[in-house]
C-alpha positions in Angstrom: 21.6 16.9 3.9 18.9 14.3 4.0 16.5 17.3 5.0 17.3 19.5 2.0 13.8 18.1 0.1 12.1 18.7 3.0 13.7 22.2 3.2 12.9 22.9 -0.4 9.4 21.6 -0.1 8.9 24.2 2.7 10.6 27.0 0.8 8.1 26.1 -2.0 5.2 27.3 0.4 4.3 23.6 1.6 4.1 22.1 5.0 7.0 19.2 5.3 6.7 17.3 8.5 9.2 14.7 9.5 8.1 11.7 11.6 10.7 10.0 13.3 12.3 8.3 16.7 11.6 10.7 19.6 15.5 11.1 19.7 15.8 13.0 16.5 13.8 15.9 17.4 16.7 18.3 18.4 18.4 17.5 15.1 15.2 18.0 12.8 14.1 21.1 14.3 17.7 22.3 14.1 16.7 22.4 10.2 13.9 24.7 11.0 11.3 21.7 10.2 8.3 20.3 12.0 8.7 17.2 13.9 6.4 14.5 15.1 7.8 11.7 17.2 6.6 8.1 16.5 6.9 5.0 18.7 8.5 4.3 22.1 11.2 6.6 23.3 13.8 3.5 23.6 17.7 3.7 22.9 17.8 1.8 19.7 21.7 1.5 19.8 21.7 -0.1 23.1 18.9 -2.5 22.6 20.4 -3.8 19.3 23.7 -4.0 20.7 22.3 -5.9 23.4 20.4 -8.4 21.2 23.5 -8.8 19.0 25.8 -9.6 22.1 23.3 -12.1 23.6 23.0 -13.8 19.9 25.3 -17.0 19.5 25.8 -15.7 15.8 25.6 -13.0 13.6 22.5 -14.7 11.5 20.7 -15.1 14.9 21.6 -11.3 15.7 20.4 -9.9 12.9 17.0 -12.0 13.2 16.5 -10.6 16.7 17.6 -7.0 15.5 14.9 -7.2 12.8 12.1 -8.8 15.1 13.0 -5.8 17.4 12.7 -3.3 14.4 8.8 -4.6 13.3 7.9 -4.5 16.9 8.7 -0.9 17.1 7.2 -0.4 13.7 3.9 -1.9 14.7 4.0 0.5 17.9 4.6 3.5 15.9 1.3 2.6 14.0 -1.2 4.6 15.8 1.6 7.7 15.9 1.8 7.3 11.9 -1.8 7.3 11.1 -2.7 10.4 13.5 0.0 12.1 11.5 -0.7 11.2 8.1 -4.5 12.2 8.4 -4.9 15.2 6.2 -1.6 14.7 4.3 -1.3 15.2 0.4 1.8 13.0 -0.1 3.8 10.6 2.1 7.7 10.2 1.4 9.4 7.1 2.9 12.7 5.7 3.0 13.2 2.1 0.8 15.4 0.4 3.5 12.6 0.9 6.1 8.8 0.4 6.0 7.5 3.3 8.3 4.9 5.0 6.5 4.0 2.6 3.9 1.4 0.7 5.4 -0.2 3.8 6.8 -0.2 5.5 3.4 -2.2 2.5 2.1 -4.6 2.4 4.6 -5.1 6.2 4.4 -5.3 6.1 0.5 -2.5 8.4 0.2 0.0 8.6 -2.6 3.7 7.9 -1.4 7.1 8.2 -3.0 10.2 6.5 -1.6 13.9 7.5 -1.3 16.4 4.9 -1.9 20.0 5.4 -0.8 21.1 1.7 -1.6 20.6 1.2 -5.5 22.2 -2.0 -5.7 19.7 -3.6 -3.6 17.2 -2.7 -6.1 15.5 -6.2 -7.6 15.4 -6.5 -11.2 14.7 -9.2 -14.1 17.5 -9.6 -16.4 16.7 -11.4 -19.7 19.0 -14.1 -20.8 20.2 -14.6 -17.1 22.0 -18.0 -16.9 20.6 -21.0 -14.8 23.1 -20.5 -12.2 22.8 -16.9 -11.8 19.0 -17.4 -11.4 19.4 -20.1 -8.8 22.0 -17.9 -6.8 20.0 -14.9 -6.9 16.7 -16.7 -6.0 18.6 -18.0 -3.2 19.7 -14.7 -2.0 16.1 -12.8 -2.6 14.5 -15.8 -0.5 17.1 -15.4 2.3 16.5 -11.7 2.2 12.8 -12.0 2.4 13.0 -14.0 5.6 13.9 -10.9 7.5 12.4 -8.3 5.4 9.4 -8.8 3.3 7.8 -12.2 5.2 7.7 -9.7 8.4 6.1 -6.8 6.9 3.5 -8.9 5.2 2.7 -10.4 8.4 2.3 -7.1 9.8 0.3 -6.0 6.8 -2.4 -8.7 7.2 -2.6 -8.1 10.9 -3.5 -4.4 9.4 -6.0 -5.9 6.7 -3.7 -5.1 4.2 -2.7 -7.3 1.0 0.9 -8.5 0.6 3.3 -6.2 -1.0 4.8 -7.0 -4.4 8.4 -7.0 -5.6 9.1 -3.3 -4.7 9.6 -4.8 -1.0 9.7 -1.6 1.1 9.9 0.8 -1.5 7.2 2.7 -3.5 5.6 0.6 -6.4 5.0 4.2 -8.3 8.2 6.3 -7.8 11.5 5.2 -6.0 13.6 8.4 -6.1 17.6 7.2 -6.0 19.7 10.4 -5.2 23.1 8.7 -6.2 25.2 10.2 -8.8 25.3 8.2 -11.6 28.9 8.7 -11.7 29.1 6.8 -8.7 26.4 4.1 -9.2 25.1 3.9 -13.0 21.4 3.3 -13.2 20.7 -0.5 -14.3 18.7 -0.5 -17.6 16.9 -3.5 -16.3 15.3 -1.8 -13.2 11.6 -1.4 -13.0 10.2 1.9 -14.3 9.4 3.5 -11.1 13.0 4.0 -10.2 14.5 7.3 -10.9 18.2 8.7 -10.5 18.6 12.6 -9.7 21.7 14.2 -9.5 21.6 18.0 -7.8 24.4 20.3 -7.9 24.2 23.9 -6.8 20.2 23.6 -7.5 20.9 22.4 -10.9 19.1 18.9 -11.2 19.8 16.5 -14.1 20.8 12.9 -15.2 23.6 11.3 -16.7 23.0 8.4 -18.9 25.7 5.5 -18.8 24.2 2.9 -21.1 25.2 -1.0 -20.4 27.7 -2.7 -22.3 26.9 -3.7 -25.8 27.7 -7.5 -24.6 27.9 -9.2 -21.5 27.1 -7.4 -17.9 27.7 -4.2 -16.4 28.3 -0.5 -17.7 29.8 1.0 -20.6 31.7 3.1 -18.0 34.3 1.3 -15.8 35.1 2.1 -12.3 37.8 3.8 -12.9 36.3 6.1 -15.4 33.6 6.8 -13.2 35.9 7.7 -10.3 37.5 10.4 -12.6 34.4 11.5 -13.6 33.3 12.2 -10.2 36.7 13.9 -9.2 36.5 16.2 -12.4 33.0 17.2 -11.2 34.4 18.0 -7.7 37.2 20.3 -9.4 34.7 21.7 -11.5 32.6 22.9 -8.8 35.7 24.0 -6.9 36.1 26.4 -10.0 32.5 27.2 -10.2 32.7 28.3 -6.7 36.0 30.3 -6.7 34.8 32.3 -9.9 
């Protein structure tokens, strides 16, 4: 469950409050967690579907949806600031920017949770020139709909532009994805940490890169069988 970290924090005697769209109240409170609504109470699915339908192509639809998302983010600013005062730590999503600017403005430490490790930017020593050009072009296109509008919002709020971390935290970015599914990239910046939890037992599995060339020393088939073996062993554990 995405709410397990908050539940564990609460069980340890702290107060973990979830800030989200008003429509999430019932789901969050069903997990026994405090909830604070942020931003306008609009039907996000209906609005984004309408924006895509009125666009001439997929790229235009994406630009309209992202523009709307940042408009909602800006309109949520006051709610996030009010809820953040007095907090000790802010945990944000690396796939969105809600809470990042507010934590900076309030001087609060913040960590991010990243469910899309394939999107983490990194510098690879010795990357061939064609790849550097291609990856640079991809990063440039991505920044048009992510980093650039975020930095525009930060400028209006009196904050400096973000670094290469983008929406994520520059200090600690948690990647709760099994290394058997997506092995950590050895070239990731130091703030990215992969965690694996099974039956409250948290640990990491290190899968080194290939000795030569690109990719992991364990191929996709081997990682799949490792994941299946883990599921099988967990079933035995539960039946024992």
